[in-house]
Coordinates of C-alpha atoms in Angstrom, one line a residue:
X1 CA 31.8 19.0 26.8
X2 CA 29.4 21.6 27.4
X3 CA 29.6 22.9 23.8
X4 CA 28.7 19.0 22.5
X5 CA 26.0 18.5 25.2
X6 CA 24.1 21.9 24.1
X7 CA 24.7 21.3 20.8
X8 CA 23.0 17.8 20.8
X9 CA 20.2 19.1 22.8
X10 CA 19.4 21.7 20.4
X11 CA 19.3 19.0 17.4
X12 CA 17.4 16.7 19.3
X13 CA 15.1 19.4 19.9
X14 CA 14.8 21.0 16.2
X15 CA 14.1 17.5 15.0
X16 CA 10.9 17.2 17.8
X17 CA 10.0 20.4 16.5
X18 CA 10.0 19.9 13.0
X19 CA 8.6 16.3 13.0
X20 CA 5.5 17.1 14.8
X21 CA 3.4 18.6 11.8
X22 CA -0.6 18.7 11.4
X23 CA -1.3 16.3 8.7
X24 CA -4.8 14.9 6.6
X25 CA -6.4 11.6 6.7
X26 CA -8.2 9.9 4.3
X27 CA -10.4 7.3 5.9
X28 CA -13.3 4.7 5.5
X29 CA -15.7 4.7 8.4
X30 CA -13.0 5.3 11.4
X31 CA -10.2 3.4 9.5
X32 CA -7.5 5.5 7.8
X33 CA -6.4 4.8 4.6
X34 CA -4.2 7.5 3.7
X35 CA -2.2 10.0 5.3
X36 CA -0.9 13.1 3.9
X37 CA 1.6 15.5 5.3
X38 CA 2.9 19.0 4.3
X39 CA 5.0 18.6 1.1
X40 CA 3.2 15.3 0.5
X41 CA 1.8 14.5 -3.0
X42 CA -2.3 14.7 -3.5
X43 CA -5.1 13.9 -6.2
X44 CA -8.4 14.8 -5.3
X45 CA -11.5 16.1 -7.0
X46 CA -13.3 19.1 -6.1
X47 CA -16.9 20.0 -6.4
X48 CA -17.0 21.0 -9.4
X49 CA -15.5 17.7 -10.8
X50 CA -12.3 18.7 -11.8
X51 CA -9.1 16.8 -10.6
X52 CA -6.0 17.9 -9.2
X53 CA -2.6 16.6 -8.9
X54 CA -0.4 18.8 -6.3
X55 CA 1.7 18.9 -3.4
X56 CA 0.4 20.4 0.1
X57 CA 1.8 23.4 1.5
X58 CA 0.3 23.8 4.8
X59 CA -2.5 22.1 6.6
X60 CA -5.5 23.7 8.6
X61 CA -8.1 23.3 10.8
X62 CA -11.0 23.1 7.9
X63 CA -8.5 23.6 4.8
X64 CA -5.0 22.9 2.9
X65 CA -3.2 24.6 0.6
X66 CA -1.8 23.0 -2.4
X67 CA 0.4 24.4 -4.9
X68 CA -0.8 22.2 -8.3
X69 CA 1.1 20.9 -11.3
X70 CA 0.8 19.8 -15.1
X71 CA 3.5 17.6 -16.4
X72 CA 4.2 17.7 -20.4
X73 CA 5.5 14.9 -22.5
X74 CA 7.5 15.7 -25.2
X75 CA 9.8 13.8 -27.5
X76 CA 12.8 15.5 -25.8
X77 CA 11.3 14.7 -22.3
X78 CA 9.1 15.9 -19.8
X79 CA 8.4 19.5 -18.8
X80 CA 6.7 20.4 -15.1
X81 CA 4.6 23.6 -14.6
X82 CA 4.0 24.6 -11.3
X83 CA 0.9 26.8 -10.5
X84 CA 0.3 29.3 -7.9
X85 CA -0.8 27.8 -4.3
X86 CA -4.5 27.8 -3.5
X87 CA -6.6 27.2 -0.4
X88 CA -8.5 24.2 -0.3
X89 CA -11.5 23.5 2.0
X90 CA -11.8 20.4 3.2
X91 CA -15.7 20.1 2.6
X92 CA -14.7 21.5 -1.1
X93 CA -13.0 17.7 -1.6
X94 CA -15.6 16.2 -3.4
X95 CA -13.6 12.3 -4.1
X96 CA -10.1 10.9 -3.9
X97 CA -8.8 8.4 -6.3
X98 CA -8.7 4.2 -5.7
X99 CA -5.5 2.9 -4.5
X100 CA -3.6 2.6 -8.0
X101 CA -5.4 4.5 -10.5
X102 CA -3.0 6.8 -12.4
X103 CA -3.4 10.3 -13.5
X104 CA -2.2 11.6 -17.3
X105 CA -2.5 15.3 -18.4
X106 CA -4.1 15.3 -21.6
X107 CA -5.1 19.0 -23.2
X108 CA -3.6 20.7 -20.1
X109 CA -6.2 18.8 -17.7
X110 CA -5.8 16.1 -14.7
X111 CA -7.5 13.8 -15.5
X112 CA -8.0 9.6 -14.8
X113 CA -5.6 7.6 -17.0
X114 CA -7.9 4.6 -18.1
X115 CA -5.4 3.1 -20.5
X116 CA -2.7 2.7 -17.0
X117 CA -4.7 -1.0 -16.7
X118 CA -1.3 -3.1 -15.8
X119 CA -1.1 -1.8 -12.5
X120 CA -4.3 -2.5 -10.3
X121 CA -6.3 -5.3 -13.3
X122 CA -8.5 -2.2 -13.9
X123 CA -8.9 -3.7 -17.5
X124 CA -10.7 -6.8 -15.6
X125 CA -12.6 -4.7 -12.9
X126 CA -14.0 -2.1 -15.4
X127 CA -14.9 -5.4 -17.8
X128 CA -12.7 -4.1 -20.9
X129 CA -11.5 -7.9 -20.6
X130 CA -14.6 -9.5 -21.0
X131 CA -16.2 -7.2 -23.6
X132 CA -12.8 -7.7 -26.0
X133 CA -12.9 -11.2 -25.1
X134 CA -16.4 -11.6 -25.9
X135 CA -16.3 -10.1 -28.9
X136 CA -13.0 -12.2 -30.0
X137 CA -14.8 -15.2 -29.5
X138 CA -18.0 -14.1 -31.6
X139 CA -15.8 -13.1 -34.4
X140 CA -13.6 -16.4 -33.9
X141 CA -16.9 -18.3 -34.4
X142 CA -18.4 -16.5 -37.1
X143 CA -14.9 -16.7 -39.0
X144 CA -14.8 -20.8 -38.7
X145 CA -18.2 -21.2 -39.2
X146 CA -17.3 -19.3 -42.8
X147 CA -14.5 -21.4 -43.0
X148 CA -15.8 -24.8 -42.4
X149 CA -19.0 -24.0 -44.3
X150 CA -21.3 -24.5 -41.6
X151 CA -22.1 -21.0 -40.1
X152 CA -25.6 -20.0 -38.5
X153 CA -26.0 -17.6 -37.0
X154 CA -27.9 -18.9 -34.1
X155 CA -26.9 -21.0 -31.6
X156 CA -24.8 -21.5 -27.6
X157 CA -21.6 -20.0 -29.3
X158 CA -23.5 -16.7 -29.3
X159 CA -25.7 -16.8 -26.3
X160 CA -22.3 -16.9 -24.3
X161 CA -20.1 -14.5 -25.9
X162 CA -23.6 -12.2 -25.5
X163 CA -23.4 -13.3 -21.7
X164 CA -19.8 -12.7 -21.5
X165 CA -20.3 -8.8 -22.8
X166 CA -23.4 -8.3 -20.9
X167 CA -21.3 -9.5 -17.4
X168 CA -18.4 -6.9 -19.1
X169 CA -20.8 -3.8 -20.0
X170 CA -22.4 -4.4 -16.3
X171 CA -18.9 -4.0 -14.7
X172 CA -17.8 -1.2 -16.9
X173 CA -20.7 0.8 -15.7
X174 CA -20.8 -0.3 -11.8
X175 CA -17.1 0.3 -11.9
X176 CA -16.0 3.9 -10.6
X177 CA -12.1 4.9 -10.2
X178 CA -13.1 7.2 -7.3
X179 CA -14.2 7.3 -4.0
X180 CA -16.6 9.8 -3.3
X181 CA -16.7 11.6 0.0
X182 CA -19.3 11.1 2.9
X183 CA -21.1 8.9 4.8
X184 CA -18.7 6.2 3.9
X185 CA -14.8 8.1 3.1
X186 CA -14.2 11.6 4.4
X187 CA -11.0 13.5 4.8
X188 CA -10.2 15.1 8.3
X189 CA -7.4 17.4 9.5
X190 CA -5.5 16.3 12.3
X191 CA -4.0 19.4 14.1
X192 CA -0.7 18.2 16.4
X193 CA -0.4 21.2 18.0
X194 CA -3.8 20.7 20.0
X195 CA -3.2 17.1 21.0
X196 CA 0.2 18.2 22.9
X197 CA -1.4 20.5 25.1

């Protein structure tokens, strides 16, 4: 009985030990929006704008360390390659991604997928949409008018499929996939170990 009891109290106590971690958080103003743990998946974007897809290693007071990662498509599958781990400072982190933008690895580079539309209605929020559709309904016009003999070239028909890719073009360039770090988002380390104590 002994035995059982210590036993118990040992695994009981591992699992304490091992659950109590120091973890990031990604948040807006003093709301959090993410939170990342040690072997917990990352994309961020450093300082000197490149991005980075990788899994943290170990969590600081100012830094992390990652250990980053290409993927290669192929026709006979995909292929991971796993880089060396690196510190990362936390005031390095110059923007984390929006909630649903995928990442592709094009030329052995991280970098935004802007063709991954399905998920989030990015083709609507960065205006892609409104410029096609705009431009389907000029050529539809322009095609009947041919058609039925009666084209000119002004008139409404073309004032609001101009409209419609003005409102598209001004969305496409408002639109940004990322969030950039500062006043608004930062990413702070939360040490455990000190709030125990």
């Amino acid at each position: 009985m002994m035995k059982l009891t210590l036993i118990a109290l040992l695994t009981f106590y591992s699992s304490i030990v091992s659950a109590q971690q120091d973890f990031l958080v990604f948040k807006k103003g003093n709301k959090a929006i993410t939170y990342f743990k040690k072997y917990s998946y990352i994309n961020f974007q450093l300082k000197n704008h490149h991005w980075y897809t990788a899994y943290i290693t170990k969590v600081q007071n100012d830094s992390f360390y990652v250990r980053t990662f290409l993927v290669h498509y192929s026709l006979v599958g995909a292929d991971s390659i796993h880089y060396a781990e690196f510190p990362v400072a936390i005031g390095d982190v110059y923007a984390m991604p929006k909630k649903g933008v995928q990442f592709g690895y094009p030329n052995d580079r991280v970098s935004i997928n802007r063709q991954a539309g399905h998920v989030y209605w990015v083709w609507i929020k960065n205006g892609g949409l409104l410029r096609v559709g705009a431009g389907g309904y000029a050529a539809l016009n322009v095609i009947n008018g041919f058609v039925k003999h009666n084209f000119t070239s002004s008139g409404s028909k073309f004032g609001i499929a101009a409209a419609v890719f003005l409102a598209g073009e001004i969305l496409h360039q408002t639109y940004k996939p990322s969030l950039k770090m500062g006043k608004k988002y930062r990413l702070e380390s939360v040490k455990i170990s000190s709030q125990i104590n």
